[in-house]
GROMACS .gro file of C-alpha atoms in nm:
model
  294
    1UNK     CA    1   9.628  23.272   1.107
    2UNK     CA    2   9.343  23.130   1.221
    3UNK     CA    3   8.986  23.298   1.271
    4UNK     CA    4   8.658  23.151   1.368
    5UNK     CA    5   8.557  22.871   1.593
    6UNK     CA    6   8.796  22.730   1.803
    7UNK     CA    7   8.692  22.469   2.030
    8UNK     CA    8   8.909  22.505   2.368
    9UNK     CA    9   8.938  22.099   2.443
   10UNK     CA   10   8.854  21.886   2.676
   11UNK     CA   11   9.097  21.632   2.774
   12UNK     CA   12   8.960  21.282   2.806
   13UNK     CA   13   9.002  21.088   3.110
   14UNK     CA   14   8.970  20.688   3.214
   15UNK     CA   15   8.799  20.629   3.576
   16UNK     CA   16   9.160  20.608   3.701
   17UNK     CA   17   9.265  20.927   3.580
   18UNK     CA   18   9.491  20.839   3.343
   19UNK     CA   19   9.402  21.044   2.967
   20UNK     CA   20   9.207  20.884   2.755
   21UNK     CA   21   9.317  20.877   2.420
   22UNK     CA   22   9.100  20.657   2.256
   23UNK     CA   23   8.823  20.920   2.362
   24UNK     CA   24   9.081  21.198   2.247
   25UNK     CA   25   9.117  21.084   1.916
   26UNK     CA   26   8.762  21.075   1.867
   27UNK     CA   27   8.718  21.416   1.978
   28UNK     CA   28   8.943  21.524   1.735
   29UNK     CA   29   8.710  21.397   1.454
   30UNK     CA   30   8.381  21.459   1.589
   31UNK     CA   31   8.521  21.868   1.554
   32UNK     CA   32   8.665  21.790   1.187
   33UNK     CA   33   8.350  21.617   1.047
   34UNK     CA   34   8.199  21.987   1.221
   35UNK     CA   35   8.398  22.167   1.103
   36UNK     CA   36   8.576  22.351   1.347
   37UNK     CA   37   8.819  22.606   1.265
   38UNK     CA   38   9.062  22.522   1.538
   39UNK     CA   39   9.199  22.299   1.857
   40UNK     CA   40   9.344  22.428   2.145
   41UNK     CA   41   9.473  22.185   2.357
   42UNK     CA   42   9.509  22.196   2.737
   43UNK     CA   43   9.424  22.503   2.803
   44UNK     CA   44   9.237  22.570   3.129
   45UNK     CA   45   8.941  22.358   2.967
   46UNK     CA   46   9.194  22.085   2.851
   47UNK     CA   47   9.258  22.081   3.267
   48UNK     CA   48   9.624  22.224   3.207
   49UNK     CA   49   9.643  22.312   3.580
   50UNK     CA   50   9.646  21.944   3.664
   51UNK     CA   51   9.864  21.760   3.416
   52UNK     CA   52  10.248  21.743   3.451
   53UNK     CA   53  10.473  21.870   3.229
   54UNK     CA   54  10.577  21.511   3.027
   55UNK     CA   55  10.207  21.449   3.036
   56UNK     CA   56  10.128  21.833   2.881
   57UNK     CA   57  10.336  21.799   2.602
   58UNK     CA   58  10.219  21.433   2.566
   59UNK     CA   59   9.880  21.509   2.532
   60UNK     CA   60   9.954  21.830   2.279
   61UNK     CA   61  10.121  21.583   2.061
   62UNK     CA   62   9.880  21.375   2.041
   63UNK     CA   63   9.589  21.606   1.950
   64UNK     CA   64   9.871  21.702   1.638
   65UNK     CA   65   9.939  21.387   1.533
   66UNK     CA   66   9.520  21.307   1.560
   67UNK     CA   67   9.456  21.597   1.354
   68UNK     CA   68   9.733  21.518   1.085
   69UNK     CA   69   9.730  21.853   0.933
   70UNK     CA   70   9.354  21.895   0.870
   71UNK     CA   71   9.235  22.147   1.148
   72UNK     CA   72   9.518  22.395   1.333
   73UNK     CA   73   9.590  22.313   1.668
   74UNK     CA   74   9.671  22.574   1.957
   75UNK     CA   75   9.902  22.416   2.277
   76UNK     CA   76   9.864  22.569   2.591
   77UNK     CA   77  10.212  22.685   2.728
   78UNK     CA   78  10.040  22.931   3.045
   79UNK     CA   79  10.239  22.883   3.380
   80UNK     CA   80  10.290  23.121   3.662
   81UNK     CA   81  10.654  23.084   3.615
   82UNK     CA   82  10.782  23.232   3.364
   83UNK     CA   83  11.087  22.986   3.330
   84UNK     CA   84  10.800  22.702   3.363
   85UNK     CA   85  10.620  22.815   3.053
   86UNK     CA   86  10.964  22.872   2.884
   87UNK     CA   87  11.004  22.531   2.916
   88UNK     CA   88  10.612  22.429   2.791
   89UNK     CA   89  10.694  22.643   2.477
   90UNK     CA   90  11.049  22.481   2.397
   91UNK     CA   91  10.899  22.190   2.442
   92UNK     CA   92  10.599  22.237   2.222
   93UNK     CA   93  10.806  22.411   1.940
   94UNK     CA   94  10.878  22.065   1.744
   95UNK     CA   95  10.569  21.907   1.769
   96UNK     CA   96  10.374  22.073   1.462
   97UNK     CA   97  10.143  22.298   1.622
   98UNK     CA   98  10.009  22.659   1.447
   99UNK     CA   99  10.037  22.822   1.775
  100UNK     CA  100  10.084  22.879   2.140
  101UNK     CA  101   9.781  23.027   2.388
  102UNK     CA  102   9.990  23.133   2.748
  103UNK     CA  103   9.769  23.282   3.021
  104UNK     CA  104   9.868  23.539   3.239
  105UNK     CA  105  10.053  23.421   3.510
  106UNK     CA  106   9.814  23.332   3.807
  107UNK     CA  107   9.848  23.400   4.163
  108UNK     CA  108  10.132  23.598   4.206
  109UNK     CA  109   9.978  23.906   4.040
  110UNK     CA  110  10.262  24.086   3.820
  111UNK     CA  111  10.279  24.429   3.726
  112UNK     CA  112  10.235  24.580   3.410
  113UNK     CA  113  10.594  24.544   3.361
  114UNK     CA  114  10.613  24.206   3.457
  115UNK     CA  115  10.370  24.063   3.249
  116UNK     CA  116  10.579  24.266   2.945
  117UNK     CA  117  10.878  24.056   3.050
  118UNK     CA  118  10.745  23.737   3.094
  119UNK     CA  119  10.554  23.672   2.748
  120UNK     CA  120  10.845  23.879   2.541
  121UNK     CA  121  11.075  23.617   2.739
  122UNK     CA  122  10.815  23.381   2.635
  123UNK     CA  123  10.783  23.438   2.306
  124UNK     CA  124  11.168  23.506   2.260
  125UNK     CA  125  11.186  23.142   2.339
  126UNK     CA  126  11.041  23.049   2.043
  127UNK     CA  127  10.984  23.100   1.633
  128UNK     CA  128  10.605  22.982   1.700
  129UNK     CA  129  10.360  23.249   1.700
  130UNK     CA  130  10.187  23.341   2.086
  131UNK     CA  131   9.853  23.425   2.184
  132UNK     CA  132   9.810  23.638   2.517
  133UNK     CA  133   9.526  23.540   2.715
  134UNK     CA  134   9.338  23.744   2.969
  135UNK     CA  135   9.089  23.618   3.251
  136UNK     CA  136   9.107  23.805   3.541
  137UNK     CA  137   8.816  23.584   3.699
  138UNK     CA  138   9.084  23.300   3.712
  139UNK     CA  139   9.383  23.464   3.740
  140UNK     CA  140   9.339  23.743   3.969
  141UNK     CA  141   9.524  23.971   3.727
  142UNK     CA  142   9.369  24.197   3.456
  143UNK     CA  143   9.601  24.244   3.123
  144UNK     CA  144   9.452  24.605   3.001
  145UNK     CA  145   9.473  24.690   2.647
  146UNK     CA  146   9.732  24.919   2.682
  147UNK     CA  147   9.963  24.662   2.836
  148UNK     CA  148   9.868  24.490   2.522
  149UNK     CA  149   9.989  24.695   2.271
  150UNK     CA  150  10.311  24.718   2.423
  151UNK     CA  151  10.368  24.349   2.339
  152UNK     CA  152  10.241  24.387   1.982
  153UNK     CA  153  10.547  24.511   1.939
  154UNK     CA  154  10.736  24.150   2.000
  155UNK     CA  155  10.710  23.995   1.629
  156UNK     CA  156  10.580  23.599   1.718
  157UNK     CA  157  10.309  23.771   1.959
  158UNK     CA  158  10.016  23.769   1.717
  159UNK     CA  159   9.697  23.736   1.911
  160UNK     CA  160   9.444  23.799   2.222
  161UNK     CA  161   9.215  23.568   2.360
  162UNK     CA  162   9.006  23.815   2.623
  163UNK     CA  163   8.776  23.656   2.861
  164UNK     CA  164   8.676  23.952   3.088
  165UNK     CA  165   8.368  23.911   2.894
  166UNK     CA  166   8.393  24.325   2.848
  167UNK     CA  167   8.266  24.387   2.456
  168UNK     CA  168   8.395  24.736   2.529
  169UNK     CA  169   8.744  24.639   2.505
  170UNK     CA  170   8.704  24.560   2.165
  171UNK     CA  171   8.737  24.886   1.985
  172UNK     CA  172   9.052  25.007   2.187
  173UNK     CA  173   9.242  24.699   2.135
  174UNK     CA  174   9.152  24.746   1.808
  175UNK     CA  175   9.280  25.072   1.834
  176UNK     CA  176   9.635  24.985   2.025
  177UNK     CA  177   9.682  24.708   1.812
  178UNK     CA  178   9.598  24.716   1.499
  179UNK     CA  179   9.424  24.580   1.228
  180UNK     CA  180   9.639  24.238   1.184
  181UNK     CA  181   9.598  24.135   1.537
  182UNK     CA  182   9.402  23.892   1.606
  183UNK     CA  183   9.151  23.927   1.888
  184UNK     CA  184   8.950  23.577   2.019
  185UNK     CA  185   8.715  23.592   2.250
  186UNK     CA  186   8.720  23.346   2.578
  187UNK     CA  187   8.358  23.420   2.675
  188UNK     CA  188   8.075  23.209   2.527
  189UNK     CA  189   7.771  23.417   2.645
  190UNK     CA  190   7.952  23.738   2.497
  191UNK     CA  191   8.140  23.573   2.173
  192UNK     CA  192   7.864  23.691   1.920
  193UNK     CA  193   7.880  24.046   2.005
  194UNK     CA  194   8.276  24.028   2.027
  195UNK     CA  195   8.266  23.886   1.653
  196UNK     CA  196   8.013  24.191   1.584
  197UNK     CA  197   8.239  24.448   1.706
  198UNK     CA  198   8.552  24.363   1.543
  199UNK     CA  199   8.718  24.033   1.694
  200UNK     CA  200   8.832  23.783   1.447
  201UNK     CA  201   8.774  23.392   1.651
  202UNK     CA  202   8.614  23.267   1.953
  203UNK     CA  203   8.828  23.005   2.221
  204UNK     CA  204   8.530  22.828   2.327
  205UNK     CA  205   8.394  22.598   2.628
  206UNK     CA  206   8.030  22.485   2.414
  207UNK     CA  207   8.159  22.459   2.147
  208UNK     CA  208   8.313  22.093   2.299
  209UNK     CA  209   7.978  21.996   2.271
  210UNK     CA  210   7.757  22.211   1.961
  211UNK     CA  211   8.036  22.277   1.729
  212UNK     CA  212   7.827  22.282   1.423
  213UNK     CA  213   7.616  22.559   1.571
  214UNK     CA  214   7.934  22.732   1.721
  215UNK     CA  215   8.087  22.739   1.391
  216UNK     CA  216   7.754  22.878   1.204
  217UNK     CA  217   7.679  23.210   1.480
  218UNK     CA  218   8.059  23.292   1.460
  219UNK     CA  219   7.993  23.257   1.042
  220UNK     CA  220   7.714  23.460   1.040
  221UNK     CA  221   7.846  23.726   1.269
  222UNK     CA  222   8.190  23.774   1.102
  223UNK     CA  223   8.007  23.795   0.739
  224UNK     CA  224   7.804  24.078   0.869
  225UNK     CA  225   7.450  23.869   0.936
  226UNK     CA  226   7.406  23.979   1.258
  227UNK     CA  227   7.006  23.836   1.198
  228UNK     CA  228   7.163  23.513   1.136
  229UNK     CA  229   7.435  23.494   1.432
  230UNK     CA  230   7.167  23.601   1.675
  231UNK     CA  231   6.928  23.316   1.494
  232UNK     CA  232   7.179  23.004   1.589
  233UNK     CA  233   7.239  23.168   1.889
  234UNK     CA  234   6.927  23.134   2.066
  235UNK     CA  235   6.972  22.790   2.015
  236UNK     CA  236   7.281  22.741   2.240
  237UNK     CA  237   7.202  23.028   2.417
  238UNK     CA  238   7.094  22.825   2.789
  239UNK     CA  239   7.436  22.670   2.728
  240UNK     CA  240   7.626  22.924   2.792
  241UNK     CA  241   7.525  22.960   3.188
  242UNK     CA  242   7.457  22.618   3.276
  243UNK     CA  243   7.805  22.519   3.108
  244UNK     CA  244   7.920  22.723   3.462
  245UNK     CA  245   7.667  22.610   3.660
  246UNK     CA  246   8.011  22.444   3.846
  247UNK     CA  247   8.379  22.562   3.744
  248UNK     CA  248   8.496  22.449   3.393
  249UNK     CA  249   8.543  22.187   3.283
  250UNK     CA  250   8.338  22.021   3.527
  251UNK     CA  251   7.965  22.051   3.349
  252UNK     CA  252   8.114  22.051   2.977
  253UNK     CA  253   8.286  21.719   3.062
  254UNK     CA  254   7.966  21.578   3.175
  255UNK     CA  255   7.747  21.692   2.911
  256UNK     CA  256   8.029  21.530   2.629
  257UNK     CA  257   8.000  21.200   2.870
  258UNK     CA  258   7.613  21.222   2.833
  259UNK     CA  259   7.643  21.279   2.452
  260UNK     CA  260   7.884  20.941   2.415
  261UNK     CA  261   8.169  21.223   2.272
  262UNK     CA  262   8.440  21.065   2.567
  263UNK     CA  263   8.417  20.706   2.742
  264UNK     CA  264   8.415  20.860   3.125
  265UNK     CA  265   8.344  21.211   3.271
  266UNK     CA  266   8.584  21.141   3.498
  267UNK     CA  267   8.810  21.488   3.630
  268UNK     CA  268   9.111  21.521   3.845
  269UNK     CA  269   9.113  21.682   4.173
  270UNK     CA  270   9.091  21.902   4.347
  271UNK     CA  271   8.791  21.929   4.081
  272UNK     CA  272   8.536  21.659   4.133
  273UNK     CA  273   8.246  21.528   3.854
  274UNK     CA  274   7.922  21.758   3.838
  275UNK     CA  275   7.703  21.787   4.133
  276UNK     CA  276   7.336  21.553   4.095
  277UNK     CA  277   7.169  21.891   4.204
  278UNK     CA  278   7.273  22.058   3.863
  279UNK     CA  279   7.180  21.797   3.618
  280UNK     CA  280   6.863  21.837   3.566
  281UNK     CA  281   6.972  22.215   3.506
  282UNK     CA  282   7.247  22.105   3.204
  283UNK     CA  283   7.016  21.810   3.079
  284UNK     CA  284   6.754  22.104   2.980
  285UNK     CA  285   7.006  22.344   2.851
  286UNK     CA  286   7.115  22.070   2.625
  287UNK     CA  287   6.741  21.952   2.563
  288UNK     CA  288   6.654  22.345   2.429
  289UNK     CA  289   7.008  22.285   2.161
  290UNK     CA  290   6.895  21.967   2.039
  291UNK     CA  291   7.117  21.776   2.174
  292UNK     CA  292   7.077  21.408   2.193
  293UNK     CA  293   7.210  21.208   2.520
  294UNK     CA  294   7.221  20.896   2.602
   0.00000   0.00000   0.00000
């Protein structure tokens, strides 16, 4: 399956909302020529909360059929229903991609148990391997480890992607899991250690906009070069707070608009385009990465 640098998408949009696939399309190379070890499209960067079903699935397809084979691409099937994302998966299990990334269901705050039942319903909807994926700081539930080794034990569930942004988690996961399960980081400012400690991939926000330099720290860090990892990082490392300065995807949209990657910054409520106060504030982080705007 697939380790490394995975760039968690950004979905393009016009000025009147609609998705911009022209701009799509072209993200879709830019992280191919940069080699980018994999897409994940519409997840919570890709906006996921926002776009309809039809338009989901639509959008997923796309990013497949743009990548024709040459870089793996994740869909996002999260939902806080779990017949909802029953539905995303089935829907998403012809289309071609290498796997599915389902968050824990937000707002209603299941147990333990519940969150057992909805991704082995989830994944028993399916042949297509699943990635779990933890962040509390959205979701307002925390999936410990140990309620993630009981769902090793459902055979398409394959993966973590753990954005409490707590390195400490890596060794017992580790631990509970196993050595064939893949654990992916969801937390830029902490991915380098993760890789250091055992993970095998990082689901990344920057990497939208430095995948080159993305894909050389999580290199270096999973050969052993800790020297080198640390080395690229301290390049990218001012993106990795000022890419939050507002909630994501608001800032990393604006930065790839500023860098000519997509046509419009434009996002859809209730999210609105990056505060004038802050971009100064991104326009520096991206200055110290060598990044060129226009």
């Amino acid at each position: 399956m697939i380790n490394g640098s995975i760039v968690a998408l950004i979905t393009p949009m016009n000025s009147d909302g609609s998705v911009d696939y022209a701009s799509l399309e072209k993200l879709v190379e830019y992280h191919i020529e940069q080699g980018t070890d994999g897409i994940v499209a519409v997840g919570t960067t890709g906006e996921s909360a926002t776009l309809p079903l039809s338009e989901h699935i639509e959008v997923v397809a796309h990013t497949v059929k743009f990548a024709a084979g040459r870089v793996p691409v994740i869909g996002g099937n999260g939902a806080n229903a779990t017949a909802e994302a029953i539905e995303l998966t089935k829907a998403q299990s012809n289309l071609g991609v290498a796997a599915m990334l389902g968050v824990t269901p937000y707002y209603n705050k299941p147990t333990p148990d519940g969150l057992v039942a909805h991704y082995t319903a989830v994944a028993n909807s399916t042949d297509i391997p699943q990635i779990l994926y933890n962040v509390p700081g959205r979701t307002a539930v925390d999936m410990l480890p140990e309620t993630v080794a009981r769902l090793v034990e459902v055979p398409n569930i394959m993966g973590l992607k753990e954005a409490t942004g707590d390195v400490s988690r890596v060794a017992r996961l580790r631990q509970l899991c196993g050595a064939d399960f893949k654990l992916y980081s969801g937390d830029d400012a902490t991915a380098r250690e993760f890789l250091s400690l055992g993970g095998d991939g990082v689901i990344s926000v920057a990497n939208n906009i430095v995948p080159r330099q993305f894909k050389a720290m999580c290199k270096a860090a999973l050969n052993g070069d800790t020297a080198g990892a640390i080395a690229v990082e301290v390049e990218i490392i001012s993106l990795f707070d000022s890419l939050f300065c507002e909630a994501n995807p608001i800032p990393v949209k604006w930065a790839a608009h500023r860098m000519g990657l997509i046509n419009h910054s434009h996002i859809r409520l209730p999210l609105t385009e990056l505060s004038p106060k802050y971009h100064g504030l991104l326009l520096e982080a991206m200055k110290k990465a060598r990044i060129e705007v226009q």
